[in-house]
GROMACS .gro file of C-alpha atoms in nm:
model
  259
    1GLN     CA    1   9.456  10.150   9.228
    2PRO     CA    2   9.683   9.861   9.294
    3ILE     CA    3   9.921   9.937   9.581
    4ILE     CA    4  10.246   9.820   9.661
    5GLY     CA    5  10.480   9.860   9.951
    6GLU     CA    6  10.851   9.924   9.962
    7ASP     CA    7  10.968   9.578   9.945
    8GLY     CA    8  10.740   9.535   9.651
    9TRP     CA    9  10.870   9.801   9.447
   10LEU     CA   10  11.237   9.685   9.503
   11SER     CA   11  11.129   9.325   9.428
   12LEU     CA   12  10.987   9.457   9.102
   13ALA     CA   13  11.305   9.605   8.971
   14ALA     CA   14  11.536   9.327   9.112
   15ARG     CA   15  11.318   9.028   8.953
   16ALA     CA   16  11.244   9.215   8.621
   17CYS     CA   17  11.612   9.356   8.567
   18PRO     CA   18  11.857   9.096   8.723
   19GLU     CA   19  12.130   9.200   8.493
   20ALA     CA   20  12.133   9.553   8.598
   21TRP     CA   21  12.016   9.495   8.975
   22VAL     CA   22  12.308   9.607   9.226
   23GLY     CA   23  12.083   9.640   9.532
   24PRO     CA   24  11.837   9.894   9.689
   25PRO     CA   25  11.896  10.248   9.715
   26LYS     CA   26  12.010  10.432  10.028
   27THR     CA   27  11.729  10.645  10.205
   28MET     CA   28  11.755  10.962  10.409
   29ARG     CA   29  11.571  11.290  10.488
   30LEU     CA   30  11.639  11.568  10.257
   31GLU     CA   31  11.829  11.771  10.543
   32GLU     CA   32  12.039  11.439  10.595
   33TYR     CA   33  12.116  11.429  10.225
   34LEU     CA   34  12.215  11.792  10.178
   35GLN     CA   35  12.474  11.741  10.449
   36THR     CA   36  12.642  11.459  10.241
   37GLN     CA   37  12.691  11.715   9.966
   38GLU     CA   38  13.007  11.877   9.915
   39ALA     CA   39  12.844  12.221   9.847
   40TYR     CA   40  12.683  12.209  10.203
   41LYS     CA   41  12.957  12.047  10.421
   42GLY     CA   42  13.053  12.270  10.712
   43LYS     CA   43  12.717  12.473  10.693
   44PRO     CA   44  12.543  12.502  11.032
   45TYR     CA   45  12.225  12.293  11.043
   46THR     CA   46  12.004  12.591  11.071
   47GLU     CA   47  12.112  12.697  10.729
   48ILE     CA   48  12.071  12.347  10.594
   49LYS     CA   49  11.722  12.353  10.705
   50GLU     CA   50  11.644  12.681  10.534
   51ILE     CA   51  11.810  12.545  10.208
   52ALA     CA   52  11.594  12.219  10.252
   53ARG     CA   53  11.277  12.450  10.301
   54GLU     CA   54  11.350  12.620   9.971
   55ILE     CA   55  11.398  12.285   9.793
   56LYS     CA   56  11.058  12.138   9.924
   57GLN     CA   57  10.881  12.460   9.805
   58ASP     CA   58  11.023  12.402   9.445
   59LEU     CA   59  10.936  12.028   9.460
   60CYS     CA   60  10.589  12.020   9.614
   61ARG     CA   61  10.502  12.386   9.695
   62ASP     CA   62  10.512  12.293  10.074
   63PRO     CA   63  10.824  12.410  10.252
   64ASP     CA   64  10.698  12.214  10.555
   65ALA     CA   65  10.672  11.888  10.384
   66TYR     CA   66  10.857  11.570  10.490
   67VAL     CA   67  11.078  11.496  10.208
   68TRP     CA   68  11.292  11.175  10.176
   69VAL     CA   69  11.551  11.091   9.906
   70ALA     CA   70  11.648  10.755   9.757
   71VAL     CA   71  12.001  10.747   9.625
   72GLY     CA   72  12.127  10.437   9.426
   73HIS     CA   73  12.214  10.311   9.051
   74ARG     CA   74  12.198  10.022   8.817
   75LYS     CA   75  12.488   9.826   8.709
   76ASP     CA   76  12.741  10.043   8.523
   77GLN     CA   77  12.552  10.358   8.568
   78ASP     CA   78  12.602  10.673   8.796
   79ASP     CA   79  12.386  10.737   9.094
   80ALA     CA   80  12.029  10.867   9.047
   81ILE     CA   81  11.792  11.005   9.296
   82GLY     CA   82  11.430  10.995   9.360
   83TYR     CA   83  11.237  11.251   9.595
   84GLY     CA   84  10.929  11.159   9.788
   85TRP     CA   85  10.709  11.391   9.984
   86TYR     CA   86  10.416  11.410  10.222
   87LYS     CA   87  10.246  11.738  10.236
   88LYS     CA   88  10.089  11.906  10.532
   89SER     CA   89   9.765  11.909  10.332
   90GLU     CA   90   9.768  11.536  10.329
   91GLU     CA   91   9.757  11.496  10.705
   92GLY     CA   92   9.474  11.276  10.809
   93VAL     CA   93   9.437  11.149  10.444
   94VAL     CA   94   9.685  10.900  10.417
   95ALA     CA   95   9.993  10.777  10.622
   96LYS     CA   96   9.823  10.855  10.942
   97ASN     CA   97  10.098  10.903  11.214
   98LEU     CA   98  10.380  10.782  10.988
   99PRO     CA   99  10.428  11.080  10.728
  100GLY     CA  100  10.799  11.025  10.714
  101ASN     CA  101  10.750  10.665  10.615
  102GLN     CA  102  10.518  10.768  10.356
  103ALA     CA  103  10.761  11.017  10.215
  104ARG     CA  104  11.023  10.734  10.208
  105VAL     CA  105  10.812  10.486  10.056
  106ARG     CA  106  10.736  10.750   9.774
  107ALA     CA  107  11.095  10.836   9.719
  108ILE     CA  108  11.176  10.461   9.672
  109LYS     CA  109  10.868  10.413   9.407
  110ARG     CA  110  10.987  10.710   9.216
  111TRP     CA  111  11.353  10.596   9.233
  112VAL     CA  112  11.253  10.252   9.089
  113ARG     CA  113  11.031  10.405   8.816
  114GLU     CA  114  11.311  10.623   8.712
  115VAL     CA  115  11.607  10.407   8.738
  116TYR     CA  116  11.424  10.081   8.624
  117PRO     CA  117  11.156  10.216   8.371
  118GLU     CA  118  11.125   9.886   8.193
  119ALA     CA  119  11.072   9.680   8.521
  120LYS     CA  120  10.659   9.709   8.548
  121ALA     CA  121  10.622   9.630   8.163
  122LYS     CA  122  10.862   9.301   8.219
  123MET     CA  123  10.669   9.194   8.522
  124LYS     CA  124  10.328   9.243   8.356
  125GLU     CA  125  10.449   8.996   8.071
  126SER     CA  126  10.613   8.747   8.306
  127THR     CA  127  10.296   8.734   8.528
  128ALA     CA  128  10.054   8.703   8.230
  129THR     CA  129  10.270   8.396   8.124
  130TRP     CA  130  10.266   8.234   8.482
  131MET     CA  131   9.880   8.288   8.521
  132GLU     CA  132   9.826   8.118   8.199
  133ARG     CA  133  10.039   7.830   8.293
  134ALA     CA  134   9.879   7.810   8.635
  135LYS     CA  135   9.527   7.796   8.492
  136ASP     CA  136   9.304   7.655   8.755
  137VAL     CA  137   9.575   7.600   9.021
  138LYS     CA  138   9.432   7.822   9.264
  139GLU     CA  139   9.701   7.824   9.525
  140VAL     CA  140   9.968   7.932   9.258
  141GLN     CA  141   9.743   8.206   9.141
  142ARG     CA  142   9.701   8.318   9.518
  143VAL     CA  143  10.087   8.351   9.533
  144ILE     CA  144  10.120   8.532   9.201
  145GLU     CA  145   9.839   8.769   9.302
  146ALA     CA  146   9.968   8.853   9.641
  147GLU     CA  147  10.326   8.914   9.508
  148TYR     CA  148  10.273   9.086   9.196
  149HIS     CA  149   9.949   9.281   9.243
  150ILE     CA  150  10.098   9.574   9.103
  151VAL     CA  151  10.094   9.457   8.759
  152THR     CA  152   9.732   9.330   8.737
  153GLU     CA  153   9.539   9.624   8.610
  154GLU     CA  154   9.201   9.513   8.513
  155PRO     CA  155   8.977   9.778   8.651
  156LEU     CA  156   8.666   9.713   8.861
  157LYS     CA  157   8.352   9.908   8.795
  158LEU     CA  158   8.269  10.158   9.046
  159GLY     CA  159   8.092  10.000   9.331
  160GLU     CA  160   8.282   9.676   9.331
  161LYS     CA  161   8.493   9.652   9.644
  162THR     CA  162   8.834   9.488   9.707
  163GLY     CA  163   8.835   9.471  10.080
  164GLU     CA  164   8.790   9.842  10.166
  165LYS     CA  165   8.899   9.977   9.849
  166VAL     CA  166   8.758  10.029   9.503
  167GLU     CA  167   8.958   9.992   9.204
  168ALA     CA  168   9.070  10.322   9.066
  169ALA     CA  169   9.181  10.480   8.759
  170ALA     CA  170   9.543  10.568   8.694
  171THR     CA  171   9.748  10.294   8.530
  172SER     CA  172  10.065  10.289   8.328
  173THR     CA  173  10.126  10.407   7.965
  174PRO     CA  174  10.031  10.170   7.695
  175ALA     CA  175  10.318   9.950   7.539
  176ALA     CA  176  10.502  10.072   7.229
  177GLY     CA  177  10.263  10.088   6.935
  178GLU     CA  178   9.958  10.085   7.138
  179LYS     CA  179   9.720  10.382   7.149
  180TYR     CA  180   9.517  10.531   7.443
  181PRO     CA  181   9.166  10.438   7.424
  182ASN     CA  182   8.918  10.704   7.370
  183ASP     CA  183   8.796  10.692   7.728
  184GLN     CA  184   9.145  10.739   7.866
  185LEU     CA  185   9.329  11.063   7.930
  186GLU     CA  186   9.720  11.056   7.907
  187CYS     CA  187   9.876  11.247   8.205
  188GLU     CA  188  10.263  11.204   8.200
  189GLY     CA  189  10.315  10.842   8.134
  190PHE     CA  190   9.969  10.745   8.303
  191HIS     CA  191   9.616  10.728   8.149
  192LEU     CA  192   9.323  10.821   8.346
  193ASP     CA  193   8.989  10.640   8.312
  194LEU     CA  194   8.756  10.910   8.217
  195GLN     CA  195   8.455  10.674   8.274
  196TRP     CA  196   8.582  10.621   8.648
  197LEU     CA  197   8.611  10.997   8.678
  198LYS     CA  198   8.258  11.052   8.556
  199GLU     CA  199   8.116  10.793   8.783
  200SER     CA  200   8.308  10.906   9.080
  201GLN     CA  201   8.188  11.278   9.017
  202ARG     CA  202   7.839  11.157   9.000
  203GLU     CA  203   7.883  10.968   9.338
  204LEU     CA  204   8.023  11.269   9.514
  205LYS     CA  205   7.781  11.506   9.312
  206TRP     CA  206   8.080  11.704   9.205
  207SER     CA  207   8.039  11.911   8.852
  208ASN     CA  208   8.329  11.947   8.636
  209GLU     CA  209   8.353  12.317   8.767
  210THR     CA  210   8.382  12.197   9.122
  211LEU     CA  211   8.657  11.952   9.032
  212LYS     CA  212   8.854  12.219   8.831
  213THR     CA  213   8.833  12.437   9.124
  214PHE     CA  214   8.960  12.171   9.364
  215LEU     CA  215   9.230  12.078   9.121
  216THR     CA  216   9.339  12.429   9.061
  217SER     CA  217   9.334  12.516   9.430
  218GLU     CA  218   9.525  12.212   9.534
  219TYR     CA  219   9.791  12.195   9.274
  220LYS     CA  220   9.802  12.569   9.167
  221VAL     CA  221   9.755  12.491   8.800
  222SER     CA  222   9.577  12.747   8.567
  223PRO     CA  223   9.199  12.678   8.540
  224THR     CA  224   9.183  12.779   8.173
  225GLY     CA  225   9.009  12.531   7.944
  226THR     CA  226   8.810  12.227   8.010
  227LEU     CA  227   8.844  11.983   8.297
  228GLN     CA  228   9.063  11.746   8.076
  229ASP     CA  229   9.269  12.053   7.992
  230VAL     CA  230   9.341  12.131   8.371
  231ILE     CA  231   9.405  11.752   8.441
  232LYS     CA  232   9.669  11.753   8.179
  233ARG     CA  233   9.853  12.015   8.355
  234LEU     CA  234   9.914  11.799   8.651
  235THR     CA  235  10.259  11.621   8.705
  236ARG     CA  236  10.240  11.225   8.730
  237GLU     CA  237  10.285  11.254   9.105
  238GLN     CA  238   9.988  11.501   9.119
  239VAL     CA  239   9.792  11.279   8.925
  240GLU     CA  240   9.846  10.983   9.138
  241GLU     CA  241   9.768  11.192   9.459
  242PHE     CA  242   9.449  11.318   9.299
  243VAL     CA  243   9.330  10.966   9.217
  244GLU     CA  244   9.419  10.848   9.582
  245GLU     CA  245   9.242  11.133   9.732
  246PHE     CA  246   8.921  11.119   9.488
  247GLN     CA  247   8.896  10.742   9.549
  248ARG     CA  248   8.930  10.781   9.923
  249ARG     CA  249   8.624  11.035   9.922
  250VAL     CA  250   8.416  10.776   9.705
  251THR     CA  251   8.515  10.491   9.920
  252GLU     CA  252   8.419  10.700  10.231
  253LYS     CA  253   8.086  10.807  10.096
  254GLN     CA  254   7.997  10.442   9.989
  255GLY     CA  255   8.075  10.333  10.338
  256LYS     CA  256   7.845  10.606  10.502
  257LEU     CA  257   7.568  10.489  10.261
  258SER     CA  258   7.592  10.119  10.356
  259ASP     CA  259   7.590  10.189  10.723
   0.00000   0.00000   0.00000
């Protein structure tokens, strides 16, 4: 799965939507955000923390999660907010010693996706044009690849490596008028590569029932129906988390086999 940092997401929106861009969002911890709201002004911090715990439970089913808020807008529109969180169950999986920063970046990512939903599609079109013009000019291609890796989505087959990562399986929704391929499962604006999923399951020796048990335990969704039925009950954020976690397990196992 292409990975992009905080600056990359903001650059994506600024470059793709210059007519609407008015700067990056403000970011703060959920507790700090609540203290800026009229309804909570004057309340003691202990009460604010309890309110924040209730909100965290609703957001991600973890009252002790790190939750950040990104607040900003596009030109001629009101403020919009994006929440990002890092759950206790993720400790040791991603972010290492920077769980708050991981939550902050996720908040910015969600904010860009919701406030500038057209940004990624526009940048994909621009990048395709630039790559075509560049042709064999390797230096130009290298710069484009480095800055806009988020919009290159040609998947690698399982086992092919990009540094320490194997290309994963969740990409954005098709353009208007296009249909999902038969081997893709639609999940709230993403489609999941079912071939990648099957190959990953074989790599880990996970049956469909094993994976269903993992998903229902981790995300508290109903186990009724097929594996695909269970996956469809996940939110977009949960699909992204699941892909990251499953890919981490596959990469870790391949690393052990190669040792």
